[in-house]
Coordinates of C-alpha atoms and ligand atoms in Angstrom, one line a residue:
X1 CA 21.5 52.4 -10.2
X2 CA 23.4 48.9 -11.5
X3 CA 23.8 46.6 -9.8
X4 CA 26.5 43.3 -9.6
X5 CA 25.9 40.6 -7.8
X6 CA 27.3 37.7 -6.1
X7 CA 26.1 34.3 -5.8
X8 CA 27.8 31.1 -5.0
X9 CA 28.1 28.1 -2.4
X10 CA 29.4 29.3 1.1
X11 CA 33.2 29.0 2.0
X12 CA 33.7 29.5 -1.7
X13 CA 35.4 32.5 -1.2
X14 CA 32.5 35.3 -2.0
X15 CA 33.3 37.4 1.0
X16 CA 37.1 37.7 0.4
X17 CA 36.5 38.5 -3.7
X18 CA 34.1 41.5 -2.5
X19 CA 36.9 42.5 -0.2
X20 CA 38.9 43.2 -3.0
X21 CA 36.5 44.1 -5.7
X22 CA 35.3 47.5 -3.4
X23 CA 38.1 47.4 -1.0
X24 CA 35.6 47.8 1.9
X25 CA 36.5 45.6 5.1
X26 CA 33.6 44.2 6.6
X27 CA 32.8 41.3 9.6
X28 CA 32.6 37.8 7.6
X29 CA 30.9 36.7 10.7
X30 CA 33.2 34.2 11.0
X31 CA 31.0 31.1 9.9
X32 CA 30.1 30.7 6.5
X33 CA 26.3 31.7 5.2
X34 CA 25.8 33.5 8.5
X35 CA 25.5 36.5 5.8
X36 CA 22.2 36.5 4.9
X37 CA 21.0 40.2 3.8
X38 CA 22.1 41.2 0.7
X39 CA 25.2 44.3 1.7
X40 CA 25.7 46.7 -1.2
X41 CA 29.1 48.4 -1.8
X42 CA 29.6 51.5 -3.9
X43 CA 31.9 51.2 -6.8
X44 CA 33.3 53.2 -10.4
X45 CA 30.7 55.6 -8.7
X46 CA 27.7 56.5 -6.7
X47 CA 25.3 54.8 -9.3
X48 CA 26.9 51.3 -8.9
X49 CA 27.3 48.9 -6.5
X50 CA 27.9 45.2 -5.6
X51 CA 25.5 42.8 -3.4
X52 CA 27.2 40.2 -2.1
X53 CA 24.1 37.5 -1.8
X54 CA 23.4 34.9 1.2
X55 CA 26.0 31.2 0.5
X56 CA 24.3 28.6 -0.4
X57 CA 24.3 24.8 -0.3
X58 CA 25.8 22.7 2.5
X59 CA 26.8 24.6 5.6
X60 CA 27.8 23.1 8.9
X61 CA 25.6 23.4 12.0
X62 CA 22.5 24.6 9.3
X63 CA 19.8 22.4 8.5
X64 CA 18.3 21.6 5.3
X65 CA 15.3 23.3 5.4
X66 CA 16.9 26.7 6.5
X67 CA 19.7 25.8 3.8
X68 CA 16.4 25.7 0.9
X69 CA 15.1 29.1 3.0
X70 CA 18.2 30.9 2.0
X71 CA 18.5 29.7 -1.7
X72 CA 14.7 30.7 -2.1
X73 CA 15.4 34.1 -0.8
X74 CA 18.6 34.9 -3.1
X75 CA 16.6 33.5 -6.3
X76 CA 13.8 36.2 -5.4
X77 CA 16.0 39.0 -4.5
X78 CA 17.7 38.3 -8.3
X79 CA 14.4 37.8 -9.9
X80 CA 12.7 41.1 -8.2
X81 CA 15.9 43.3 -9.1
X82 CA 16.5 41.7 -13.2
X83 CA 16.1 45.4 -14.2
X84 CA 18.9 47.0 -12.9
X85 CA 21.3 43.6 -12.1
X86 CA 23.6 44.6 -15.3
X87 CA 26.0 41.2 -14.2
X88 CA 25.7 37.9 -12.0
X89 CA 29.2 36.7 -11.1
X90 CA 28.3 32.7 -9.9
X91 CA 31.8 32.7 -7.7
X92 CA 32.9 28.8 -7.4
X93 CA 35.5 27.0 -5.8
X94 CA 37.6 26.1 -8.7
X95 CA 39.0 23.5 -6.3
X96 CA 36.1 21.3 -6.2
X97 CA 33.5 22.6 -7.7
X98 CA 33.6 19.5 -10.4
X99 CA 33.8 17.3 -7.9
X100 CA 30.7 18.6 -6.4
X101 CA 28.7 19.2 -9.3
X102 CA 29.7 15.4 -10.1
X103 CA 28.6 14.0 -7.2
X104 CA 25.3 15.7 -7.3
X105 CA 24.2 14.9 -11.0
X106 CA 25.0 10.8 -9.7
X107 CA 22.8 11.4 -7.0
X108 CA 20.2 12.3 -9.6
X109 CA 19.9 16.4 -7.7
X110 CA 20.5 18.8 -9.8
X111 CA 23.8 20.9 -9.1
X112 CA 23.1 24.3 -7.1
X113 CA 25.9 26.2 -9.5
X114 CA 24.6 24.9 -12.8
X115 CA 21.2 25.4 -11.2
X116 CA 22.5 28.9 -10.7
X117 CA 24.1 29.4 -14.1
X118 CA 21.0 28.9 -15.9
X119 CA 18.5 30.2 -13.6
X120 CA 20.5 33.8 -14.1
X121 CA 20.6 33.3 -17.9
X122 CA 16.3 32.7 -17.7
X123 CA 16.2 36.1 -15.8
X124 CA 18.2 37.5 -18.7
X125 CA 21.3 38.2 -17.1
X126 CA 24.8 36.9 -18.5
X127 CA 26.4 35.2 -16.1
X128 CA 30.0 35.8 -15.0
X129 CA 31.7 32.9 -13.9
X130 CA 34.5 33.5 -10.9
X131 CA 36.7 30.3 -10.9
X132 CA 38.2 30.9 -7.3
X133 CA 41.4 29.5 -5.8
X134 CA 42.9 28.8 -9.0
X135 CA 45.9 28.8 -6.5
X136 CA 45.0 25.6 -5.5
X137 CA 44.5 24.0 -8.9
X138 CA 47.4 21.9 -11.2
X139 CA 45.8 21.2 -13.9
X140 CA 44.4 24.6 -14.5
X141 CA 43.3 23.9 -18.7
X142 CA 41.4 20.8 -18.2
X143 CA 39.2 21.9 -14.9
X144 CA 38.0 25.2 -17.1
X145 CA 37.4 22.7 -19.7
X146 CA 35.3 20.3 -17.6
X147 CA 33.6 23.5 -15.9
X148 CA 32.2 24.8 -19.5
X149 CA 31.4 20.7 -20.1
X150 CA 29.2 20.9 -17.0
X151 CA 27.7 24.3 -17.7
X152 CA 26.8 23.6 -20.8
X153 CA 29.6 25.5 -22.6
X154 CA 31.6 24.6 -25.6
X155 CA 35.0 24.1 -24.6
X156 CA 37.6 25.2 -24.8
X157 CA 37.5 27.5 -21.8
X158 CA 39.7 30.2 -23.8
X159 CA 36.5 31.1 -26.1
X160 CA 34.4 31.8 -22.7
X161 CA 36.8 34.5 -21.3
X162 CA 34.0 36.9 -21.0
X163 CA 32.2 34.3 -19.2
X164 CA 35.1 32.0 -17.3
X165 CA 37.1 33.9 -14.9
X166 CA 40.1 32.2 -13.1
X167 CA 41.0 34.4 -10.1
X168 CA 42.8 33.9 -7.2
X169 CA 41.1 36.3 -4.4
X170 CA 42.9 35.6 -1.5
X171 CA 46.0 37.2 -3.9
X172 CA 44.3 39.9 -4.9
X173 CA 44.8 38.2 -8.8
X174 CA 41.3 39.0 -10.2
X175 CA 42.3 40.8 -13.4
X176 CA 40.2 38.3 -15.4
X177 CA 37.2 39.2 -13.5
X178 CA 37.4 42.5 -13.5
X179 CA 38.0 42.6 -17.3
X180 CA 35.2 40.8 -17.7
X181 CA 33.0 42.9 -16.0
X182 CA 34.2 46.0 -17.5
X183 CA 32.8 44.5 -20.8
X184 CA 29.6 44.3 -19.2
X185 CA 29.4 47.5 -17.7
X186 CA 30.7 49.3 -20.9
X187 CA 27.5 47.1 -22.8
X188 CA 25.6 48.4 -20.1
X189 CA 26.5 51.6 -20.9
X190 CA 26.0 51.6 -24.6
X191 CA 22.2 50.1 -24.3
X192 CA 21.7 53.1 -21.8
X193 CA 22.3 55.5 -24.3
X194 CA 20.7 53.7 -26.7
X195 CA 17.7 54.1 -25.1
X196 CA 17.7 58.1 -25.9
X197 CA 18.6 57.6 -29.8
Ligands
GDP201 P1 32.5 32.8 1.6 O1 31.8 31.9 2.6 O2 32.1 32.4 0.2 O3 32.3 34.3 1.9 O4 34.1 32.5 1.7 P2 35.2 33.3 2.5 O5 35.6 34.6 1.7 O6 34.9 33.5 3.9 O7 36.4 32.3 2.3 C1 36.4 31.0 2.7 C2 37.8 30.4 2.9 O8 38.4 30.3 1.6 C3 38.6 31.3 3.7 O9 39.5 30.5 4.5 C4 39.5 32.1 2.7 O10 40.7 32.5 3.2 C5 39.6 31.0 1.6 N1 39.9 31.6 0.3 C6 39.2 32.7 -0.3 N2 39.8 32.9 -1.5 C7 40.8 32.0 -1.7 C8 41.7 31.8 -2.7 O11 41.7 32.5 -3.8 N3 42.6 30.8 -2.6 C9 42.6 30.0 -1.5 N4 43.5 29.0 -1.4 N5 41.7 30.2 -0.4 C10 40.8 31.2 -0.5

């Protein structure tokens, strides 16, 4: 069936946007990146669903070697299901993700959500950025901006909507998102049928 899945940093928000993408209520654990198997959800049918993928990066109380463990194990799971993965939504903190990414690239590491970004576009899927807690953002314009800047995108953010998602999960305000993945499934779709022409 397709598949959608969901990659990002832990505490970014992943588990609360699933929430509300499928509706289905389900133990956080508590503690962030203390999911670690991929959970799949049923949605717009019995042929679809959403994995929600282990967080990844920094996590109190984990060590660094567990941390690399977790981020190896959600690039193979992506690279051994590229068939039927018809989106990657990269879910970041819109909060602090420059910041982070930032700090990383001075440190001379490469940033684990641009490492992200492109590692989904090698595997030939289009990434889907969700810009999470938008709720907590002022200058809303100019940190899209800097996000396509950092990912490699021509700015302005406006000409990425299919790609750059501002949401607000905890509020349930992820229209953007869901647009864009409606795009995605609808190409989807078309290339399907395509297939039988
Ligand atoms: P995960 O580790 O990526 O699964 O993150 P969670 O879904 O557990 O969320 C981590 C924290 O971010 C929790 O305290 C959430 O309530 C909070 N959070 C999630 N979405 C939003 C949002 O849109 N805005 C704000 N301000 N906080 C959010």
């Amino acid at each position: 069936g397709d598949e959608v899945v969901l990659v990002g940093r832990s505490n970014v928000g992943k588990s609360t946007l699933m929430r509300e993408l499928t509706g289905h209520r389900f133990d956080t654990g508590g503690k962030p990146g203390v999911t670690r198997q991929p959970n799949h959800y049923d949605w717009a049918g019995p042929d679809f669903m959403f994995t929600d993928l282990p967080g990844f990066g920094f996590m109190s109380g984990v060590e660094e070697g567990k941390r690399e463990q977790i981020k190896t194990d959600v690039v193979r799971y992506v690279e051994e299901n590229a068939e039927q993965i018809i989106a990657g939504v990269l879910v970041v903190d819109g909060k602090s993700v420059i910041d982070i990414i930032d700090r990383h690239q001075a440190n001379g590491d490469i940033p684990h959500d641009v490492e992200m970004f492109h590692f989904l576009q090698d595997v030939g899927i289009d990434p889907v950025v969700a810009v999470n807690k938008m709720d907590k953002v002022d200058d809303r314009d100019e940190r899209l901006n800097d996000l396509c800047d950092r990912l490699g995108l021509y700015p302005p953010w406006q000409q990425w909507q299919e790609t750059i998602c501002p949401i607000t999960a905890k509020n349930g305000s992820i229209g953007t998102l869901e647009e864009a993945l409606g795009d995605r499934f609808r190409e989807a779709k078309r290339e399907e049928l395509l297939q039988f022409v």
